[in-house]
């Protein structure tokens, strides 16, 4: 389970957020209420008219009166059918629009979420919220439309009972104590069970994501069986949580059936006594029984839907939890063309991931404007974490990082990304044309600008050779790019962004030897004149930087120019000697 769980909104906050989304469409709201009310009135009129028809038959009414009553019944039935369809459509449209707005808010917050918070929570939690939870809430809109019309129907039907005989209406109320007692037991239990189910689903999603994204590692170390057992265990826990929720619902469903049987018996018994004493007619009792029978559907939907409502409510609370996250206000960063070199200063920086030991310990370092610093060290030394902190990907747990004369935390996300360009080892090629992929960094860039950026990173030749050049569709299921080509595309994006500071995290690690040399040359061209932090997988790349920081166990143990470190005969000298051999 994630060490840090993203917030889940309380019931009151969830209802407030959803109500706020619904209120954005007042016209749909009022027309939905009007259509649902009219449909329910028309539907309630049918049983009452049927009761009048029974009384006409019993009392020997005229054929004209019988035919007229039948015509009214037919008209009311047709009106109820048309109005019910219109009400369901209007309520569904209303709810769908509100859900679409909420989904956009959630995706906006998820995309702009603080990187440290995202990393602490785990990608599985976020992924399950913006996929499974969004789908569950969206699918529940149709159910919500039915619940809304059912609620209106119950209110109108109870008013219909009152027009027949108040004593029959009182008999009908006998079902409510059973409903209330059942709900009081079921609802608190359901909230807990469905919240546990959604959390278990998030853990399962996290397990699946890490398995797929780390498939190469799984195969490389022969971990297929072990990883399969881990996924199976998380899936079994998710299924177990789901079954607990289903068992609670089945108990509730059985209780509802007992209540309906009790209510119909009470209505018929009361009607029999009233007819026997002459206080009511057979037609009124027939109408009351038909009204109650008609309520089986709406009441059943209202009460049985608590199962889906609780599940959807748990999903909605998780969505609202993300939608309510505070994110820095996006401000225009302005243009940084004609920038001056910007230095980076780290003061006593420490960092640890949730629940783990310190991975960066008391690092203080200064990188002057236009200087390139390579970070080298064994796997797990803290290189990537330190580079991410220096690049503002996430804040340090302790200490300060300054960009020029400003603390990095004072920069807005837009300003930070225009100032610092980051390329990681695991780059992503987005589905679409190659030109669109490149323009993610510079939406207004011309084709000539794109070719210039590609030439800078030595990628223009192979791009020109593509079937449709810049218009070639790349990404999943489209024209495949090699790992080296994908890295060149990422470097070209940074060239288009043109930031004064660049952070490269092992940008040549995924390529072969020839491809790595090409990427090293492209990286060197990109960082020329800029302040650069380079996490170097290959010492040949580190050796071309102005200075090198050697890390071990989260600390910088050596710092100096390549020649100085080789002459010192320390850790870097040993690494360089081994590399050259």
Coordinates of C-alpha atoms in Angstrom, one line a residue, residues 15-570:
X15 CA -21.9 16.4 -1.7
X16 CA -21.0 20.1 -1.7
X17 CA -18.6 19.7 -4.7
X18 CA -21.1 17.6 -6.7
X19 CA -24.0 20.0 -5.9
X20 CA -21.8 22.9 -7.0
X21 CA -21.2 21.1 -10.3
X22 CA -25.0 20.5 -10.7
X23 CA -25.9 24.1 -10.1
X24 CA -23.9 25.2 -13.2
X25 CA -26.8 24.1 -15.3
X26 CA -30.0 25.7 -13.9
X27 CA -32.1 25.3 -17.0
X28 CA -31.5 21.6 -17.1
X29 CA -32.1 21.4 -13.4
X30 CA -35.6 23.0 -13.5
X31 CA -36.7 21.2 -16.7
X32 CA -35.6 17.9 -15.1
X33 CA -37.6 18.5 -12.0
X34 CA -40.6 19.6 -13.9
X35 CA -40.5 16.6 -16.3
X36 CA -40.0 14.1 -13.5
X37 CA -42.8 15.6 -11.4
X38 CA -45.2 15.6 -14.4
X39 CA -44.3 12.0 -15.2
X40 CA -44.9 10.8 -11.7
X41 CA -48.3 12.6 -11.5
X42 CA -49.4 11.0 -14.7
X43 CA -48.2 7.6 -13.5
X44 CA -50.0 7.9 -10.1
X45 CA -53.3 9.0 -11.9
X46 CA -53.4 5.6 -13.7
X47 CA -54.0 3.4 -10.5
X48 CA -56.4 5.9 -9.1
X49 CA -58.5 5.9 -12.3
X50 CA -58.3 2.1 -12.4
X51 CA -59.8 2.2 -8.9
X52 CA -62.6 4.5 -10.1
X53 CA -63.2 2.0 -13.0
X54 CA -63.6 -0.9 -10.5
X55 CA -66.2 1.2 -8.5
X56 CA -68.0 1.9 -11.8
X57 CA -68.2 -1.8 -12.6
X58 CA -69.3 -2.7 -9.0
X59 CA -72.0 0.0 -8.9
X60 CA -73.2 -0.7 -12.5
X61 CA -72.0 2.6 -14.1
X62 CA -73.0 3.5 -17.7
X63 CA -71.0 2.4 -20.7
X64 CA -70.2 6.0 -21.5
X65 CA -68.7 6.6 -18.1
X66 CA -66.6 3.3 -18.4
X67 CA -65.3 4.3 -21.9
X68 CA -64.5 7.8 -20.7
X69 CA -62.5 6.5 -17.7
X70 CA -60.7 4.0 -20.0
X71 CA -59.8 6.9 -22.3
X72 CA -58.4 8.9 -19.4
X73 CA -56.4 5.8 -18.3
X74 CA -55.0 5.4 -21.8
X75 CA -54.1 9.1 -22.0
X76 CA -52.5 9.2 -18.6
X77 CA -50.5 6.0 -19.4
X78 CA -49.1 7.5 -22.6
X79 CA -48.3 10.8 -21.0
X80 CA -46.5 8.9 -18.2
X81 CA -44.4 7.0 -20.7
X82 CA -43.4 10.0 -22.7
X83 CA -42.7 12.2 -19.7
X84 CA -40.7 9.4 -18.0
X85 CA -38.5 9.1 -21.0
X86 CA -38.0 12.8 -21.2
X87 CA -37.3 13.1 -17.5
X88 CA -34.7 10.3 -17.7
X89 CA -33.0 11.9 -20.7
X90 CA -32.9 15.4 -19.0
X91 CA -31.6 14.1 -15.7
X92 CA -28.9 12.0 -17.4
X93 CA -27.8 15.0 -19.5
X94 CA -27.7 17.1 -16.3
X95 CA -25.6 14.6 -14.4
X96 CA -23.3 13.8 -17.4
X97 CA -22.4 17.5 -17.8
X98 CA -21.7 17.8 -14.1
X99 CA -19.6 14.7 -14.1
X100 CA -17.7 15.9 -17.2
X101 CA -16.9 19.2 -15.3
X102 CA -15.7 17.2 -12.3
X103 CA -13.6 14.9 -14.4
X104 CA -11.9 17.8 -16.0
X105 CA -11.1 19.3 -12.6
X106 CA -9.7 16.0 -11.3
X107 CA -7.5 15.6 -14.4
X108 CA -6.3 19.2 -14.2
X109 CA -5.3 18.7 -10.5
X110 CA -3.7 15.4 -11.2
X111 CA -1.6 16.8 -14.0
X112 CA -0.5 19.8 -11.9
X113 CA -0.1 17.8 -8.7
X114 CA 3.1 18.4 -6.7
X115 CA 5.6 15.8 -7.8
X116 CA 6.6 14.9 -4.2
X117 CA 3.0 14.2 -3.3
X118 CA 2.5 12.1 -6.4
X119 CA 5.6 10.1 -5.8
X120 CA 4.7 9.6 -2.2
X121 CA 1.2 8.4 -3.0
X122 CA 2.3 6.1 -5.9
X123 CA 1.1 6.3 -9.5
X124 CA -1.4 3.5 -8.9
X125 CA -3.5 5.6 -6.5
X126 CA -3.7 8.5 -9.0
X127 CA -4.3 6.1 -12.0
X128 CA -7.1 4.3 -10.3
X129 CA -8.8 7.6 -9.5
X130 CA -8.6 9.1 -13.0
X131 CA -9.6 5.8 -14.6
X132 CA -11.7 3.3 -12.5
X133 CA -13.2 5.9 -10.2
X134 CA -14.1 8.3 -13.0
X135 CA -15.7 5.5 -14.9
X136 CA -17.6 4.3 -11.9
X137 CA -19.0 7.8 -11.2
X138 CA -19.9 8.4 -14.8
X139 CA -21.6 5.0 -15.1
X140 CA -23.6 5.8 -12.0
X141 CA -25.2 8.9 -13.7
X142 CA -27.8 6.8 -15.3
X143 CA -28.5 5.2 -11.9
X144 CA -28.7 8.7 -10.4
X145 CA -31.3 9.7 -13.1
X146 CA -33.4 6.7 -12.1
X147 CA -33.0 7.5 -8.4
X148 CA -34.1 11.1 -8.9
X149 CA -37.3 10.1 -10.8
X150 CA -37.9 7.3 -8.3
X151 CA -37.7 9.8 -5.4
X152 CA -40.2 12.1 -7.1
X153 CA -42.5 9.1 -7.7
X154 CA -42.4 8.1 -4.1
X155 CA -43.4 11.6 -2.9
X156 CA -46.2 11.9 -5.5
X157 CA -47.5 8.4 -4.8
X158 CA -47.7 9.0 -1.1
X159 CA -49.8 12.1 -2.0
X160 CA -52.0 9.8 -4.1
X161 CA -52.5 7.5 -1.0
X162 CA -53.7 10.5 0.9
X163 CA -56.4 11.3 -1.7
X164 CA -57.8 7.8 -1.2
X165 CA -58.0 7.4 2.6
X166 CA -55.6 8.6 5.2
X167 CA -55.9 5.3 7.1
X168 CA -54.6 3.4 4.1
X169 CA -51.7 5.9 3.9
X170 CA -50.9 5.2 7.6
X171 CA -50.9 1.5 6.9
X172 CA -48.4 2.1 4.1
X173 CA -46.1 3.8 6.5
X174 CA -45.5 0.5 8.4
X175 CA -42.7 -0.3 5.9
X176 CA -40.6 2.7 6.9
X177 CA -39.4 1.5 10.4
X178 CA -38.0 -1.6 8.7
X179 CA -36.3 0.5 6.1
X180 CA -34.9 2.9 8.6
X181 CA -33.5 0.1 10.9
X182 CA -32.0 -1.6 7.9
X183 CA -30.4 1.5 6.5
X184 CA -29.0 2.5 9.9
X185 CA -27.1 -0.8 10.0
X186 CA -26.2 -1.0 6.3
X187 CA -25.1 2.5 5.5
X188 CA -22.2 2.9 8.0
X189 CA -21.0 -0.6 7.2
X190 CA -21.3 0.0 3.4
X191 CA -19.2 3.2 3.6
X192 CA -16.4 1.4 5.3
X193 CA -16.6 -1.7 3.0
X194 CA -16.7 0.3 -0.2
X195 CA -13.9 2.7 0.9
X196 CA -11.8 -0.4 1.6
X197 CA -12.7 -1.9 -1.8
X198 CA -11.6 1.2 -3.6
X199 CA -8.4 1.4 -1.7
X200 CA -7.7 -2.3 -2.4
X201 CA -8.4 -1.6 -6.1
X202 CA -5.8 1.2 -6.0
X203 CA -3.2 -1.2 -4.6
X204 CA -4.0 -3.7 -7.3
X205 CA -3.6 -1.0 -10.0
X206 CA -0.3 0.0 -8.5
X207 CA 0.9 -3.6 -8.6
X208 CA -0.2 -4.0 -12.2
X209 CA 1.4 -0.7 -13.3
X210 CA 4.8 -1.5 -11.7
X211 CA 4.7 -5.0 -13.3
X212 CA 4.1 -3.6 -16.8
X213 CA 6.5 -0.7 -16.6
X214 CA 9.2 -2.9 -15.1
X215 CA 8.6 -5.9 -17.4
X216 CA 12.2 -5.8 -18.7
X217 CA 13.6 -6.0 -15.2
X218 CA 11.1 -8.8 -14.3
X219 CA 12.3 -10.8 -17.3
X220 CA 16.0 -9.9 -16.8
X221 CA 16.0 -11.3 -13.3
X222 CA 13.6 -14.2 -13.8
X223 CA 11.1 -12.7 -11.5
X224 CA 8.0 -13.7 -13.5
X225 CA 6.7 -16.2 -10.9
X226 CA 7.5 -14.0 -7.9
X227 CA 5.9 -10.9 -9.5
X228 CA 2.9 -12.9 -10.6
X229 CA 2.3 -14.1 -7.1
X230 CA 2.5 -10.5 -5.9
X231 CA -0.1 -9.4 -8.4
X232 CA -2.2 -12.4 -7.6
X233 CA -2.1 -11.5 -3.9
X234 CA -3.1 -7.9 -4.5
X235 CA -5.9 -9.0 -6.8
X236 CA -7.1 -11.5 -4.3
X237 CA -7.2 -8.8 -1.6
X238 CA -9.2 -6.6 -4.0
X239 CA -11.7 -9.5 -4.7
X240 CA -12.0 -10.2 -1.0
X241 CA -12.8 -6.6 -0.3
X242 CA -15.4 -6.6 -3.1
X243 CA -17.1 -9.8 -1.7
X244 CA -17.3 -8.3 1.8
X245 CA -19.3 -5.4 0.3
X246 CA -21.5 -7.7 -1.8
X247 CA -22.4 -9.9 1.3
X248 CA -23.4 -6.8 3.2
X249 CA -25.6 -5.7 0.3
X250 CA -27.3 -9.1 0.0
X251 CA -28.4 -9.0 3.6
X252 CA -29.9 -5.5 3.0
X253 CA -31.7 -6.7 -0.2
X254 CA -33.4 -9.6 1.7
X255 CA -34.6 -7.1 4.4
X256 CA -36.1 -4.9 1.7
X257 CA -38.2 -7.9 0.4
X258 CA -39.5 -8.6 3.9
X259 CA -40.5 -4.9 4.2
X260 CA -42.4 -4.9 0.9
X261 CA -44.4 -8.1 1.9
X262 CA -45.2 -6.5 5.3
X263 CA -46.3 -3.2 3.7
X264 CA -48.6 -4.9 1.1
X265 CA -50.2 -7.0 3.8
X266 CA -50.9 -4.0 5.9
X267 CA -52.5 -2.0 3.0
X268 CA -54.7 -5.0 2.0
X269 CA -55.7 -5.8 5.6
X270 CA -56.6 -2.1 6.3
X271 CA -58.5 -1.8 3.1
X272 CA -60.5 -5.0 3.9
X273 CA -61.5 -3.6 7.3
X274 CA -62.5 -0.3 5.8
X275 CA -64.6 -1.9 3.0
X276 CA -66.2 -4.1 5.6
X277 CA -67.3 -1.2 7.7
X278 CA -68.4 0.8 4.7
X279 CA -65.7 3.5 5.2
X280 CA -64.0 2.8 1.8
X281 CA -64.8 1.3 -1.5
X282 CA -63.4 -1.7 -3.3
X283 CA -62.1 0.7 -6.0
X284 CA -60.2 2.8 -3.4
X285 CA -58.6 -0.4 -1.9
X286 CA -57.7 -1.6 -5.4
X287 CA -56.1 1.7 -6.3
X288 CA -54.2 1.7 -3.0
X289 CA -52.9 -1.9 -3.7
X290 CA -51.9 -0.9 -7.2
X291 CA -50.2 2.3 -6.0
X292 CA -48.2 0.3 -3.4
X293 CA -47.4 -2.4 -6.0
X294 CA -46.3 0.4 -8.3
X295 CA -44.0 1.6 -5.5
X296 CA -42.1 -1.7 -5.5
X297 CA -40.0 -0.5 -8.4
X298 CA -39.1 3.1 -7.2
X299 CA -38.7 2.1 -3.6
X300 CA -36.6 -0.9 -4.6
X301 CA -34.5 1.3 -6.8
X302 CA -34.0 3.8 -4.0
X303 CA -33.1 1.3 -1.4
X304 CA -31.4 -1.3 -3.4
X305 CA -29.3 1.3 -5.2
X306 CA -27.7 2.1 -1.8
X307 CA -25.2 -0.6 -2.9
X308 CA -24.2 1.3 -6.0
X309 CA -24.6 4.7 -4.4
X310 CA -22.2 3.8 -1.6
X311 CA -19.7 2.4 -4.2
X312 CA -20.1 5.5 -6.5
X313 CA -19.9 7.7 -3.4
X314 CA -16.6 6.2 -2.4
X315 CA -15.3 6.8 -5.9
X316 CA -16.7 10.3 -6.0
X317 CA -15.0 11.1 -2.6
X318 CA -11.7 10.0 -4.0
X319 CA -12.2 12.2 -7.1
X320 CA -13.2 15.2 -5.0
X321 CA -10.2 14.6 -2.8
X322 CA -7.9 15.2 -5.8
X323 CA -10.1 18.0 -7.2
X324 CA -9.8 19.8 -3.9
X325 CA -6.0 19.7 -3.8
X326 CA -4.3 23.0 -3.6
X327 CA -2.0 23.6 -6.5
X328 CA 0.1 26.7 -7.2
X329 CA -1.6 29.2 -9.4
X330 CA -0.5 29.0 -13.0
X331 CA 1.1 32.3 -14.0
X332 CA 2.5 33.3 -17.3
X333 CA 6.2 32.8 -17.3
X334 CA 6.8 35.3 -20.0
X335 CA 9.6 34.8 -22.5
X336 CA 13.1 33.8 -21.5
X337 CA 14.6 34.3 -24.9
X338 CA 17.8 36.2 -24.6
X339 CA 18.3 34.7 -21.1
X340 CA 21.4 35.1 -19.1
X341 CA 23.1 32.0 -17.5
X342 CA 21.4 31.1 -14.2
X343 CA 23.3 29.5 -11.4
X344 CA 22.1 26.8 -9.0
X345 CA 22.9 26.8 -5.3
X346 CA 22.0 24.0 -2.9
X347 CA 22.4 24.5 0.8
X348 CA 22.4 21.6 3.3
X349 CA 19.9 19.6 1.2
X350 CA 18.5 16.4 2.7
X351 CA 15.8 14.1 1.2
X352 CA 14.1 10.8 2.1
X353 CA 11.2 9.1 0.6
X354 CA 8.2 8.2 2.8
X355 CA 9.0 5.5 5.2
X356 CA 12.6 5.1 4.0
X357 CA 16.1 6.3 5.0
X358 CA 17.8 9.5 3.8
X359 CA 18.9 9.2 0.1
X360 CA 20.5 12.6 0.0
X361 CA 22.4 13.8 3.0
X362 CA 23.6 17.3 3.7
X363 CA 24.6 18.2 0.2
X364 CA 25.7 21.8 -0.4
X365 CA 26.9 22.7 -3.8
X366 CA 27.1 25.8 -6.1
X367 CA 26.9 25.6 -9.9
X368 CA 27.7 28.9 -11.5
X369 CA 25.8 30.3 -14.5
X370 CA 26.8 28.5 -17.7
X371 CA 28.7 25.7 -15.9
X372 CA 28.0 22.0 -16.4
X373 CA 28.2 19.6 -13.5
X374 CA 28.2 15.9 -13.9
X375 CA 27.0 13.7 -11.0
X376 CA 28.4 10.1 -10.9
X377 CA 28.3 7.3 -8.4
X378 CA 27.2 3.8 -7.9
X379 CA 23.5 2.7 -8.3
X380 CA 21.5 4.0 -5.3
X381 CA 24.0 6.7 -4.4
X382 CA 21.3 9.4 -4.7
X383 CA 22.3 10.8 -8.1
X384 CA 18.8 10.9 -9.7
X385 CA 17.2 12.3 -6.5
X386 CA 19.7 15.1 -6.2
X387 CA 19.4 16.0 -9.8
X388 CA 15.6 16.1 -9.5
X389 CA 15.8 18.4 -6.5
X390 CA 18.2 20.7 -8.3
X391 CA 15.9 20.8 -11.3
X392 CA 12.8 21.5 -9.1
X393 CA 11.1 18.3 -10.0
X394 CA 10.2 17.9 -6.3
X395 CA 11.3 19.9 -3.2
X396 CA 14.0 18.7 -0.8
X397 CA 12.8 17.4 2.6
X398 CA 15.3 19.8 4.2
X399 CA 17.6 22.5 3.0
X400 CA 17.3 25.1 0.3
X401 CA 17.8 25.3 -3.5
X402 CA 18.2 28.6 -5.3
X403 CA 18.0 29.4 -9.0
X404 CA 20.0 32.6 -9.4
X405 CA 18.9 34.9 -6.6
X406 CA 15.5 33.3 -6.0
X407 CA 14.5 30.2 -3.9
X408 CA 13.2 27.6 -6.4
X409 CA 10.0 27.2 -4.4
X410 CA 9.0 30.8 -5.2
X411 CA 8.8 30.1 -9.0
X412 CA 5.4 29.2 -10.4
X413 CA 5.2 25.8 -12.2
X414 CA 5.1 27.5 -15.6
X415 CA 8.1 29.8 -14.8
X416 CA 10.1 26.8 -13.4
X417 CA 9.6 24.7 -16.5
X418 CA 10.5 27.6 -18.7
X419 CA 13.7 28.1 -16.7
X420 CA 14.7 24.5 -16.1
X421 CA 14.4 21.8 -18.8
X422 CA 14.5 18.2 -17.6
X423 CA 15.2 15.0 -19.6
X424 CA 15.0 11.7 -17.8
X425 CA 16.2 8.3 -18.8
X426 CA 12.6 7.1 -19.3
X427 CA 11.2 9.4 -21.9
X428 CA 7.7 9.1 -23.4
X429 CA 6.7 9.5 -27.1
X430 CA 3.1 10.7 -27.2
X431 CA 0.6 9.4 -29.7
X432 CA 0.2 11.7 -32.7
X433 CA 2.4 13.2 -35.3
X434 CA 6.1 13.8 -34.5
X435 CA 5.5 17.5 -35.1
X436 CA 2.8 17.6 -32.5
X437 CA 5.0 15.7 -30.1
X438 CA 7.8 18.3 -30.5
X439 CA 5.4 21.2 -30.2
X440 CA 4.4 20.1 -26.7
X441 CA 7.4 22.2 -25.7
X442 CA 6.7 25.1 -28.1
X443 CA 3.1 25.2 -29.5
X444 CA 3.9 28.1 -31.8
X445 CA 7.1 26.6 -33.3
X446 CA 7.2 26.5 -37.1
X447 CA 8.4 23.5 -39.1
X448 CA 11.7 25.2 -39.6
X449 CA 12.1 25.7 -35.8
X450 CA 11.4 22.0 -35.4
X451 CA 14.1 21.0 -38.0
X452 CA 16.6 23.4 -36.4
X453 CA 16.0 21.8 -33.0
X454 CA 16.4 18.3 -34.6
X455 CA 19.6 19.3 -36.3
X456 CA 21.0 20.5 -33.0
X457 CA 20.6 17.0 -31.5
X458 CA 21.7 15.3 -34.7
X459 CA 18.2 13.9 -35.4
X460 CA 17.2 15.7 -38.6
X461 CA 18.5 13.1 -41.0
X462 CA 16.4 10.2 -39.7
X463 CA 13.3 12.4 -39.2
X464 CA 13.5 13.5 -42.8
X465 CA 13.8 9.8 -43.8
X466 CA 10.5 9.0 -42.1
X467 CA 7.6 8.0 -44.3
X468 CA 5.9 11.4 -43.8
X469 CA 8.7 13.4 -42.2
X470 CA 7.4 15.5 -39.3
X471 CA 3.8 14.4 -40.1
X472 CA 4.7 10.8 -39.4
X473 CA 2.5 9.4 -36.6
X474 CA 4.5 8.0 -33.7
X475 CA 3.7 6.6 -30.3
X476 CA 1.8 3.4 -29.3
X477 CA 0.6 1.4 -32.3
X478 CA 2.2 3.9 -34.8
X479 CA 5.7 4.2 -36.3
X480 CA 8.1 2.9 -33.7
X481 CA 11.1 4.9 -32.5
X482 CA 14.2 3.4 -31.0
X483 CA 15.2 4.3 -27.5
X484 CA 18.0 6.5 -28.8
X485 CA 15.5 8.3 -31.2
X486 CA 13.0 8.8 -28.4
X487 CA 15.8 10.4 -26.3
X488 CA 16.7 12.7 -29.3
X489 CA 13.1 13.8 -29.5
X490 CA 13.2 14.6 -25.8
X491 CA 16.4 16.6 -26.3
X492 CA 14.9 18.4 -29.2
X493 CA 11.9 19.4 -27.1
X494 CA 14.3 21.0 -24.6
X495 CA 16.0 22.8 -27.5
X496 CA 12.7 24.2 -28.6
X497 CA 11.9 25.2 -25.0
X498 CA 15.3 27.0 -24.8
X499 CA 15.7 27.2 -21.0
X500 CA 18.8 28.6 -19.4
X501 CA 19.1 25.5 -17.1
X502 CA 19.1 21.9 -18.2
X503 CA 19.0 18.7 -16.1
X504 CA 19.9 15.4 -18.0
X505 CA 19.3 12.2 -16.0
X506 CA 21.3 9.4 -17.7
X507 CA 20.0 10.5 -21.1
X508 CA 22.2 8.0 -23.0
X509 CA 21.7 4.9 -20.7
X510 CA 19.1 3.2 -22.8
X511 CA 21.0 3.4 -26.1
X512 CA 23.7 1.0 -27.4
X513 CA 27.3 2.1 -27.6
X514 CA 27.0 3.8 -31.0
X515 CA 23.7 5.4 -30.0
X516 CA 25.1 6.5 -26.7
X517 CA 28.0 8.3 -28.3
X518 CA 25.5 10.0 -30.6
X519 CA 23.3 11.0 -27.7
X520 CA 26.4 12.3 -25.8
X521 CA 27.2 14.6 -28.7
X522 CA 23.6 15.7 -28.9
X523 CA 23.6 16.4 -25.1
X524 CA 26.8 18.3 -25.3
X525 CA 25.4 20.5 -28.1
X526 CA 22.3 21.1 -26.1
X527 CA 24.0 22.1 -22.8
X528 CA 26.6 24.3 -24.5
X529 CA 26.3 27.8 -22.9
X530 CA 23.7 26.7 -20.4
X531 CA 23.8 25.8 -16.7
X532 CA 23.6 22.0 -16.8
X533 CA 23.3 19.1 -14.3
X534 CA 24.1 15.8 -16.0
X535 CA 23.6 12.4 -14.2
X536 CA 26.2 10.5 -16.2
X537 CA 25.7 6.8 -16.9
X538 CA 28.9 6.8 -19.0
X539 CA 32.1 8.5 -17.6
X540 CA 33.0 9.6 -21.1
X541 CA 30.0 12.0 -20.9
X542 CA 30.9 13.1 -17.3
X543 CA 34.5 13.8 -18.4
X544 CA 33.4 16.5 -20.8
X545 CA 31.6 18.5 -18.1
X546 CA 33.2 21.4 -16.3
X547 CA 33.1 19.8 -12.9
X548 CA 32.1 16.4 -11.5
X549 CA 30.4 15.5 -8.2
X550 CA 31.0 11.9 -7.0
X551 CA 28.2 10.6 -4.8
X552 CA 28.2 7.7 -2.3
X553 CA 25.5 6.9 0.2
X554 CA 23.6 10.1 -0.5
X555 CA 26.7 12.4 0.1
X556 CA 29.0 14.3 -2.3
X557 CA 32.3 12.7 -1.5
X558 CA 34.4 14.3 -4.2
X559 CA 34.0 17.5 -6.2
X560 CA 36.2 19.1 -8.8
X561 CA 37.2 19.3 -12.5
X562 CA 37.8 16.0 -14.3
X563 CA 41.6 16.6 -14.3
X564 CA 41.7 17.5 -10.6
X565 CA 39.8 14.3 -9.6
X566 CA 42.0 12.1 -11.7
X567 CA 45.1 13.7 -10.3
X568 CA 43.7 13.3 -6.7
X569 CA 43.8 9.5 -7.1
X570 CA 40.5 9.0 -5.2

